C-alpha cells in the first residue's frame, strides 16, 4: 500500500508547520506529478524563508549581507506561487468532484444502499455544481485523483461542517483531525463495493495512507443523517 511519505511523527501534531500543509496541498492537487509537487513545495519553502528573515529584523535593520546572497539566489531559483494558479484551480475543481462522489456514495451506503452507485453520485455532484460531466469524471477525474479522493472527501465534508473556519486542505491546528477523518473514509471506501460496480469504491493498492507511527485522534465512524 502506498503512503503519504512526506508525513512523519515530527511534522504532524505539535510539530505541524506550514510545510506540512503545503505537502498535503501539493499531493492533493498534483497526485500524479511529483515534479510539480516538488516545485510547489519549493515555492512555499522559499516564501517562508523570506518571511523568517523579515520577522527577525528590527524596524531599521536590513538582512545581513552574508544571508542576502543566499536569500536572493533562493528567490531567483524558486518557482513563483503564481505559476500554479490556473492549474491549481482546475485541479481544485476536479479534486472536489472526486471527493464529493466518494462522500455521497458512502452516505447512500448508510441511508439508501440500493442507490449507492457511483453513477448516481456523479449525477448529483454535477447537479450540485461540483462537476461538469460524467465523461470527464470517468476519463480524467477518477484516474487522476483516485489515490487522494479520500483526502478530498475529508476536505469536502469538514469544509461543509465548519465552513466559517476551514481552509484548504485544513487549518494548521486541524491536520491530525483532517488526516484521521480521511483515514476513516479511506477504510470505508476500500471495503465497500457499490452496486453495479466491479470493484470497491477506493482501491487499497492505490489510496495513499497515513504512515504507521503517526498519532492521530480517535474519531467516530462516519454517520450521515441526510443525503
PDB file of C-alpha atoms in Angstrom:
ATOM      1  CA  UNK A   1       0.000   0.000   0.000  1.00  0.00           C
ATOM      2  CA  UNK A   2       1.382   3.443  -0.892  1.00  0.00           C
ATOM      3  CA  UNK A   3       1.865   6.025   1.832  1.00  0.00           C
ATOM      4  CA  UNK A   4       1.872   9.781   2.280  1.00  0.00           C
ATOM      5  CA  UNK A   5       5.644   9.691   2.596  1.00  0.00           C
ATOM      6  CA  UNK A   6       6.017  13.385   3.339  1.00  0.00           C
ATOM      7  CA  UNK A   7       4.270  12.923   6.693  1.00  0.00           C
ATOM      8  CA  UNK A   8       6.247  11.922   9.778  1.00  0.00           C
ATOM      9  CA  UNK A   9       5.642  11.868  13.543  1.00  0.00           C
ATOM     10  CA  UNK A  10       7.732  15.055  13.684  1.00  0.00           C
ATOM     11  CA  UNK A  11       5.622  17.135  11.289  1.00  0.00           C
ATOM     12  CA  UNK A  12       2.106  16.053  12.271  1.00  0.00           C
ATOM     13  CA  UNK A  13       0.562  17.236  15.535  1.00  0.00           C
ATOM     14  CA  UNK A  14       2.664  19.501  17.725  1.00  0.00           C
ATOM     15  CA  UNK A  15       5.314  19.650  15.010  1.00  0.00           C
ATOM     16  CA  UNK A  16       2.879  20.628  12.274  1.00  0.00           C
ATOM     17  CA  UNK A  17       4.030  23.552  10.164  1.00  0.00           C
ATOM     18  CA  UNK A  18       3.059  25.446   7.041  1.00  0.00           C
ATOM     19  CA  UNK A  19       5.264  22.979   5.130  1.00  0.00           C
ATOM     20  CA  UNK A  20       3.089  20.098   6.333  1.00  0.00           C
ATOM     21  CA  UNK A  21       0.055  21.859   4.906  1.00  0.00           C
ATOM     22  CA  UNK A  22       1.997  22.633   1.708  1.00  0.00           C
ATOM     23  CA  UNK A  23       2.853  18.955   1.302  1.00  0.00           C
ATOM     24  CA  UNK A  24      -0.805  17.947   1.606  1.00  0.00           C
ATOM     25  CA  UNK A  25      -1.814  20.700  -0.814  1.00  0.00           C
ATOM     26  CA  UNK A  26       0.744  19.561  -3.378  1.00  0.00           C
ATOM     27  CA  UNK A  27      -0.147  15.872  -3.127  1.00  0.00           C
ATOM     28  CA  UNK A  28      -3.881  16.551  -3.329  1.00  0.00           C
ATOM     29  CA  UNK A  29      -3.631  18.972  -6.251  1.00  0.00           C
ATOM     30  CA  UNK A  30      -0.963  17.112  -8.248  1.00  0.00           C
ATOM     31  CA  UNK A  31      -1.201  13.448  -7.157  1.00  0.00           C
ATOM     32  CA  UNK A  32       0.388  12.061 -10.328  1.00  0.00           C
ATOM     33  CA  UNK A  33       3.002  14.767 -10.853  1.00  0.00           C
ATOM     34  CA  UNK A  34       5.928  14.505  -8.392  1.00  0.00           C
ATOM     35  CA  UNK A  35       7.872  17.221 -10.231  1.00  0.00           C
ATOM     36  CA  UNK A  36       5.069  19.729  -9.856  1.00  0.00           C
ATOM     37  CA  UNK A  37       4.627  18.701  -6.217  1.00  0.00           C
ATOM     38  CA  UNK A  38       8.311  19.435  -5.616  1.00  0.00           C
ATOM     39  CA  UNK A  39       8.113  22.826  -7.346  1.00  0.00           C
ATOM     40  CA  UNK A  40       5.035  23.802  -5.359  1.00  0.00           C
ATOM     41  CA  UNK A  41       6.795  22.829  -2.132  1.00  0.00           C
ATOM     42  CA  UNK A  42       9.878  24.816  -3.152  1.00  0.00           C
ATOM     43  CA  UNK A  43       7.780  27.914  -3.807  1.00  0.00           C
ATOM     44  CA  UNK A  44       6.231  27.720  -0.333  1.00  0.00           C
ATOM     45  CA  UNK A  45       9.570  26.925   1.329  1.00  0.00           C
ATOM     46  CA  UNK A  46      11.280  29.983  -0.174  1.00  0.00           C
ATOM     47  CA  UNK A  47       8.315  32.183   0.708  1.00  0.00           C
ATOM     48  CA  UNK A  48       8.596  31.005   4.315  1.00  0.00           C
ATOM     49  CA  UNK A  49      12.348  31.583   4.280  1.00  0.00           C
ATOM     50  CA  UNK A  50      11.844  35.184   3.208  1.00  0.00           C
ATOM     51  CA  UNK A  51       9.214  35.640   5.921  1.00  0.00           C
ATOM     52  CA  UNK A  52      11.589  34.234   8.565  1.00  0.00           C
ATOM     53  CA  UNK A  53      14.263  36.771   7.653  1.00  0.00           C
ATOM     54  CA  UNK A  54      11.819  39.676   7.696  1.00  0.00           C
ATOM     55  CA  UNK A  55      10.278  38.672  11.026  1.00  0.00           C
ATOM     56  CA  UNK A  56      13.675  38.764  12.769  1.00  0.00           C
ATOM     57  CA  UNK A  57      14.535  42.248  11.572  1.00  0.00           C
ATOM     58  CA  UNK A  58      14.040  45.372  13.585  1.00  0.00           C
ATOM     59  CA  UNK A  59      12.289  48.415  12.046  1.00  0.00           C
ATOM     60  CA  UNK A  60      15.577  49.911  10.755  1.00  0.00           C
ATOM     61  CA  UNK A  61      17.519  46.683  10.107  1.00  0.00           C
ATOM     62  CA  UNK A  62      18.483  45.065   6.822  1.00  0.00           C
ATOM     63  CA  UNK A  63      19.124  41.415   6.054  1.00  0.00           C
ATOM     64  CA  UNK A  64      22.831  40.749   6.828  1.00  0.00           C
ATOM     65  CA  UNK A  65      24.999  40.642   3.723  1.00  0.00           C
ATOM     66  CA  UNK A  66      26.090  37.065   4.472  1.00  0.00           C
ATOM     67  CA  UNK A  67      22.453  35.962   4.279  1.00  0.00           C
ATOM     68  CA  UNK A  68      21.326  38.222   1.452  1.00  0.00           C
ATOM     69  CA  UNK A  69      23.222  36.448  -1.333  1.00  0.00           C
ATOM     70  CA  UNK A  70      21.806  33.056  -0.419  1.00  0.00           C
ATOM     71  CA  UNK A  71      18.323  34.505   0.012  1.00  0.00           C
ATOM     72  CA  UNK A  72      18.397  36.249  -3.357  1.00  0.00           C
ATOM     73  CA  UNK A  73      19.648  33.067  -5.024  1.00  0.00           C
ATOM     74  CA  UNK A  74      16.856  31.016  -3.439  1.00  0.00           C
ATOM     75  CA  UNK A  75      14.229  33.502  -4.590  1.00  0.00           C
ATOM     76  CA  UNK A  76      15.732  33.603  -8.087  1.00  0.00           C
ATOM     77  CA  UNK A  77      15.689  29.812  -8.470  1.00  0.00           C
ATOM     78  CA  UNK A  78      12.327  29.156  -6.854  1.00  0.00           C
ATOM     79  CA  UNK A  79       9.156  28.883  -8.933  1.00  0.00           C
ATOM     80  CA  UNK A  80       6.598  31.604  -8.338  1.00  0.00           C
ATOM     81  CA  UNK A  81       3.454  30.574  -6.494  1.00  0.00           C
ATOM     82  CA  UNK A  82       1.531  32.417  -9.207  1.00  0.00           C
ATOM     83  CA  UNK A  83       2.614  29.870 -11.827  1.00  0.00           C
ATOM     84  CA  UNK A  84       0.366  27.303 -10.140  1.00  0.00           C
ATOM     85  CA  UNK A  85      -2.744  29.493 -10.021  1.00  0.00           C
ATOM     86  CA  UNK A  86      -4.569  28.371 -13.162  1.00  0.00           C
ATOM     87  CA  UNK A  87      -3.628  24.705 -12.992  1.00  0.00           C
ATOM     88  CA  UNK A  88      -4.428  24.633  -9.261  1.00  0.00           C
ATOM     89  CA  UNK A  89      -7.920  25.985  -9.924  1.00  0.00           C
ATOM     90  CA  UNK A  90      -8.636  23.190 -12.391  1.00  0.00           C
ATOM     91  CA  UNK A  91      -7.142  20.596 -10.033  1.00  0.00           C
ATOM     92  CA  UNK A  92      -9.195  22.003  -7.152  1.00  0.00           C
ATOM     93  CA  UNK A  93     -12.414  21.625  -9.150  1.00  0.00           C
ATOM     94  CA  UNK A  94     -11.583  18.057 -10.126  1.00  0.00           C
ATOM     95  CA  UNK A  95     -10.496  17.127  -6.612  1.00  0.00           C
ATOM     96  CA  UNK A  96     -13.718  18.429  -5.086  1.00  0.00           C
ATOM     97  CA  UNK A  97     -15.642  16.500  -7.765  1.00  0.00           C
ATOM     98  CA  UNK A  98     -13.815  13.289  -6.788  1.00  0.00           C
ATOM     99  CA  UNK A  99     -14.277  13.902  -3.061  1.00  0.00           C
ATOM    100  CA  UNK A 100     -17.968  14.686  -3.376  1.00  0.00           C
ATOM    101  CA  UNK A 101     -18.603  11.462  -5.300  1.00  0.00           C
ATOM    102  CA  UNK A 102     -16.829   9.347  -2.677  1.00  0.00           C
ATOM    103  CA  UNK A 103     -18.649  11.081   0.165  1.00  0.00           C
ATOM    104  CA  UNK A 104     -22.057  10.755  -1.483  1.00  0.00           C
ATOM    105  CA  UNK A 105     -21.617   7.051  -2.240  1.00  0.00           C
ATOM    106  CA  UNK A 106     -20.732   6.418   1.404  1.00  0.00           C
ATOM    107  CA  UNK A 107     -23.723   8.464   2.560  1.00  0.00           C
ATOM    108  CA  UNK A 108     -26.064   6.434   0.354  1.00  0.00           C
ATOM    109  CA  UNK A 109     -24.436   3.246   1.599  1.00  0.00           C
ATOM    110  CA  UNK A 110     -25.931   4.088   5.014  1.00  0.00           C
ATOM    111  CA  UNK A 111     -29.170   5.774   4.028  1.00  0.00           C
ATOM    112  CA  UNK A 112     -30.184   4.185   0.735  1.00  0.00           C
ATOM    113  CA  UNK A 113     -27.892   1.219  -0.034  1.00  0.00           C
ATOM    114  CA  UNK A 114     -29.539   0.177  -3.293  1.00  0.00           C
ATOM    115  CA  UNK A 115     -28.898   3.620  -4.783  1.00  0.00           C
ATOM    116  CA  UNK A 116     -25.285   3.908  -3.578  1.00  0.00           C
ATOM    117  CA  UNK A 117     -23.937   3.795  -7.122  1.00  0.00           C
ATOM    118  CA  UNK A 118     -21.047   5.827  -8.486  1.00  0.00           C
ATOM    119  CA  UNK A 119     -23.196   6.896 -11.435  1.00  0.00           C
ATOM    120  CA  UNK A 120     -25.862   8.333  -9.150  1.00  0.00           C
ATOM    121  CA  UNK A 121     -23.226  10.163  -7.104  1.00  0.00           C
ATOM    122  CA  UNK A 122     -21.703  11.654 -10.266  1.00  0.00           C
ATOM    123  CA  UNK A 123     -25.115  12.849 -11.423  1.00  0.00           C
ATOM    124  CA  UNK A 124     -25.852  14.519  -8.085  1.00  0.00           C
ATOM    125  CA  UNK A 125     -22.390  16.066  -7.931  1.00  0.00           C
ATOM    126  CA  UNK A 126     -22.991  17.688 -11.309  1.00  0.00           C
ATOM    127  CA  UNK A 127     -26.432  18.923 -10.242  1.00  0.00           C
ATOM    128  CA  UNK A 128     -24.880  20.412  -7.093  1.00  0.00           C
ATOM    129  CA  UNK A 129     -22.287  22.248  -9.171  1.00  0.00           C
ATOM    130  CA  UNK A 130     -19.310  20.115  -8.139  1.00  0.00           C
ATOM    131  CA  UNK A 131     -18.624  18.652 -11.576  1.00  0.00           C
ATOM    132  CA  UNK A 132     -19.219  19.175 -15.269  1.00  0.00           C
ATOM    133  CA  UNK A 133     -19.845  15.774 -16.874  1.00  0.00           C
ATOM    134  CA  UNK A 134     -19.815  12.035 -16.246  1.00  0.00           C
ATOM    135  CA  UNK A 135     -17.416  11.522 -19.154  1.00  0.00           C
ATOM    136  CA  UNK A 136     -14.926  13.961 -17.606  1.00  0.00           C
ATOM    137  CA  UNK A 137     -15.153  12.141 -14.284  1.00  0.00           C
ATOM    138  CA  UNK A 138     -14.510   8.758 -15.867  1.00  0.00           C
ATOM    139  CA  UNK A 139     -11.772   9.945 -18.247  1.00  0.00           C
ATOM    140  CA  UNK A 140      -9.868  12.403 -16.083  1.00  0.00           C
ATOM    141  CA  UNK A 141     -11.064  12.878 -12.547  1.00  0.00           C
ATOM    142  CA  UNK A 142     -11.251   9.331 -11.256  1.00  0.00           C
ATOM    143  CA  UNK A 143      -7.935   8.177 -12.706  1.00  0.00           C
ATOM    144  CA  UNK A 144      -6.092  11.342 -11.698  1.00  0.00           C
ATOM    145  CA  UNK A 145      -7.454  11.643  -8.157  1.00  0.00           C
ATOM    146  CA  UNK A 146      -8.193   8.036  -7.162  1.00  0.00           C
ATOM    147  CA  UNK A 147      -5.170   7.893  -4.847  1.00  0.00           C
ATOM    148  CA  UNK A 148      -6.205  11.012  -2.920  1.00  0.00           C
ATOM    149  CA  UNK A 149     -10.001  11.067  -3.297  1.00  0.00           C
ATOM    150  CA  UNK A 150     -10.425  10.134   0.389  1.00  0.00           C
ATOM    151  CA  UNK A 151      -8.435  13.251   1.298  1.00  0.00           C
ATOM    152  CA  UNK A 152     -10.678  15.334  -0.931  1.00  0.00           C
ATOM    153  CA  UNK A 153     -13.751  13.693   0.595  1.00  0.00           C
ATOM    154  CA  UNK A 154     -12.474  14.659   4.060  1.00  0.00           C
ATOM    155  CA  UNK A 155     -11.920  18.217   2.852  1.00  0.00           C
ATOM    156  CA  UNK A 156     -15.435  18.437   1.373  1.00  0.00           C
ATOM    157  CA  UNK A 157     -17.069  17.002   4.487  1.00  0.00           C
ATOM    158  CA  UNK A 158     -15.190  19.132   7.007  1.00  0.00           C
ATOM    159  CA  UNK A 159     -15.483  22.295   4.911  1.00  0.00           C
ATOM    160  CA  UNK A 160     -19.260  21.831   4.807  1.00  0.00           C
ATOM    161  CA  UNK A 161     -19.399  21.209   8.557  1.00  0.00           C
ATOM    162  CA  UNK A 162     -17.122  24.109   9.531  1.00  0.00           C
ATOM    163  CA  UNK A 163     -17.460  26.500   6.625  1.00  0.00           C
ATOM    164  CA  UNK A 164     -16.657  29.665   8.566  1.00  0.00           C
ATOM    165  CA  UNK A 165     -13.346  28.417   9.932  1.00  0.00           C
ATOM    166  CA  UNK A 166     -11.995  25.898   7.411  1.00  0.00           C
ATOM    167  CA  UNK A 167      -9.148  26.206   4.899  1.00  0.00           C
ATOM    168  CA  UNK A 168      -7.640  24.078   2.148  1.00  0.00           C
ATOM    169  CA  UNK A 169      -6.988  21.334   2.900  1.00  0.00           C
ATOM    170  CA  UNK A 170      -7.307  22.186   6.588  1.00  0.00           C
ATOM    171  CA  UNK A 171      -6.108  24.596   9.234  1.00  0.00           C
ATOM    172  CA  UNK A 172      -2.656  24.043  10.672  1.00  0.00           C
ATOM    173  CA  UNK A 173      -4.022  23.021  14.063  1.00  0.00           C
ATOM    174  CA  UNK A 174      -6.501  20.608  12.437  1.00  0.00           C
ATOM    175  CA  UNK A 175      -4.038  18.451  10.474  1.00  0.00           C
ATOM    176  CA  UNK A 176      -4.336  15.362  12.759  1.00  0.00           C
ATOM    177  CA  UNK A 177      -8.150  15.541  12.741  1.00  0.00           C
ATOM    178  CA  UNK A 178      -8.235  16.040   8.977  1.00  0.00           C
ATOM    179  CA  UNK A 179      -5.977  13.019   8.434  1.00  0.00           C
ATOM    180  CA  UNK A 180      -7.961  10.887  10.890  1.00  0.00           C
ATOM    181  CA  UNK A 181     -11.166  11.731   9.023  1.00  0.00           C
ATOM    182  CA  UNK A 182      -9.537  10.877   5.690  1.00  0.00           C
ATOM    183  CA  UNK A 183      -8.364   7.528   7.089  1.00  0.00           C
ATOM    184  CA  UNK A 184     -11.892   6.616   8.211  1.00  0.00           C
ATOM    185  CA  UNK A 185     -13.195   7.479   4.747  1.00  0.00           C
ATOM    186  CA  UNK A 186     -10.376   5.514   3.097  1.00  0.00           C
ATOM    187  CA  UNK A 187     -11.084   2.368   5.097  1.00  0.00           C
ATOM    188  CA  UNK A 188     -14.815   2.572   4.405  1.00  0.00           C
ATOM    189  CA  UNK A 189     -14.252   3.178   0.712  1.00  0.00           C
ATOM    190  CA  UNK A 190     -11.804   0.313   0.414  1.00  0.00           C
ATOM    191  CA  UNK A 191     -14.256  -2.114   1.998  1.00  0.00           C
ATOM    192  CA  UNK A 192     -17.410  -1.121   0.082  1.00  0.00           C
ATOM    193  CA  UNK A 193     -18.315  -2.338  -3.388  1.00  0.00           C
ATOM    194  CA  UNK A 194     -21.041  -0.088  -4.805  1.00  0.00           C
ATOM    195  CA  UNK A 195     -23.967  -1.622  -6.688  1.00  0.00           C
ATOM    196  CA  UNK A 196     -23.269  -2.050 -10.418  1.00  0.00           C
ATOM    197  CA  UNK A 197     -19.522  -1.781  -9.780  1.00  0.00           C
ATOM    198  CA  UNK A 198     -16.865  -4.431 -10.354  1.00  0.00           C
ATOM    199  CA  UNK A 199     -14.557  -3.115  -7.655  1.00  0.00           C
ATOM    200  CA  UNK A 200     -14.558  -1.354  -4.324  1.00  0.00           C
ATOM    201  CA  UNK A 201     -15.151   2.381  -4.197  1.00  0.00           C
ATOM    202  CA  UNK A 202     -11.498   3.008  -3.324  1.00  0.00           C
ATOM    203  CA  UNK A 203      -8.590   0.814  -4.353  1.00  0.00           C
ATOM    204  CA  UNK A 204      -6.379  -0.200  -1.395  1.00  0.00           C
ATOM    205  CA  UNK A 205      -3.404  -0.694  -3.707  1.00  0.00           C
ATOM    206  CA  UNK A 206      -3.631   2.926  -4.859  1.00  0.00           C
ATOM    207  CA  UNK A 207      -5.034   5.051  -1.993  1.00  0.00           C
ATOM    208  CA  UNK A 208      -2.344   6.995  -0.133  1.00  0.00           C
ATOM    209  CA  UNK A 209      -2.321   6.017   3.528  1.00  0.00           C
ATOM    210  CA  UNK A 210      -1.005   7.881   6.567  1.00  0.00           C
ATOM    211  CA  UNK A 211       2.298   6.197   7.541  1.00  0.00           C
ATOM    212  CA  UNK A 212       2.491   3.959  10.585  1.00  0.00           C
ATOM    213  CA  UNK A 213       3.711   5.622  13.754  1.00  0.00           C
ATOM    214  CA  UNK A 214       1.855   8.898  13.276  1.00  0.00           C
ATOM    215  CA  UNK A 215      -0.518   9.515  16.174  1.00  0.00           C
ATOM    216  CA  UNK A 216      -3.996  10.532  15.052  1.00  0.00           C
ATOM    217  CA  UNK A 217      -7.063  11.223  17.189  1.00  0.00           C
ATOM    218  CA  UNK A 218      -9.666   8.506  17.515  1.00  0.00           C
ATOM    219  CA  UNK A 219     -12.831   9.610  15.771  1.00  0.00           C
ATOM    220  CA  UNK A 220     -16.239   8.014  15.483  1.00  0.00           C
ATOM    221  CA  UNK A 221     -17.288   6.121  12.358  1.00  0.00           C
ATOM    222  CA  UNK A 222     -18.980   8.264   9.763  1.00  0.00           C
ATOM    223  CA  UNK A 223     -22.683   8.852  10.403  1.00  0.00           C
ATOM    224  CA  UNK A 224     -24.769  10.524   7.724  1.00  0.00           C
ATOM    225  CA  UNK A 225     -28.133  11.952   8.728  1.00  0.00           C
ATOM    226  CA  UNK A 226     -29.200  13.012   5.266  1.00  0.00           C
ATOM    227  CA  UNK A 227     -28.110  12.832   1.624  1.00  0.00           C
TER     228      UNK A 227
END
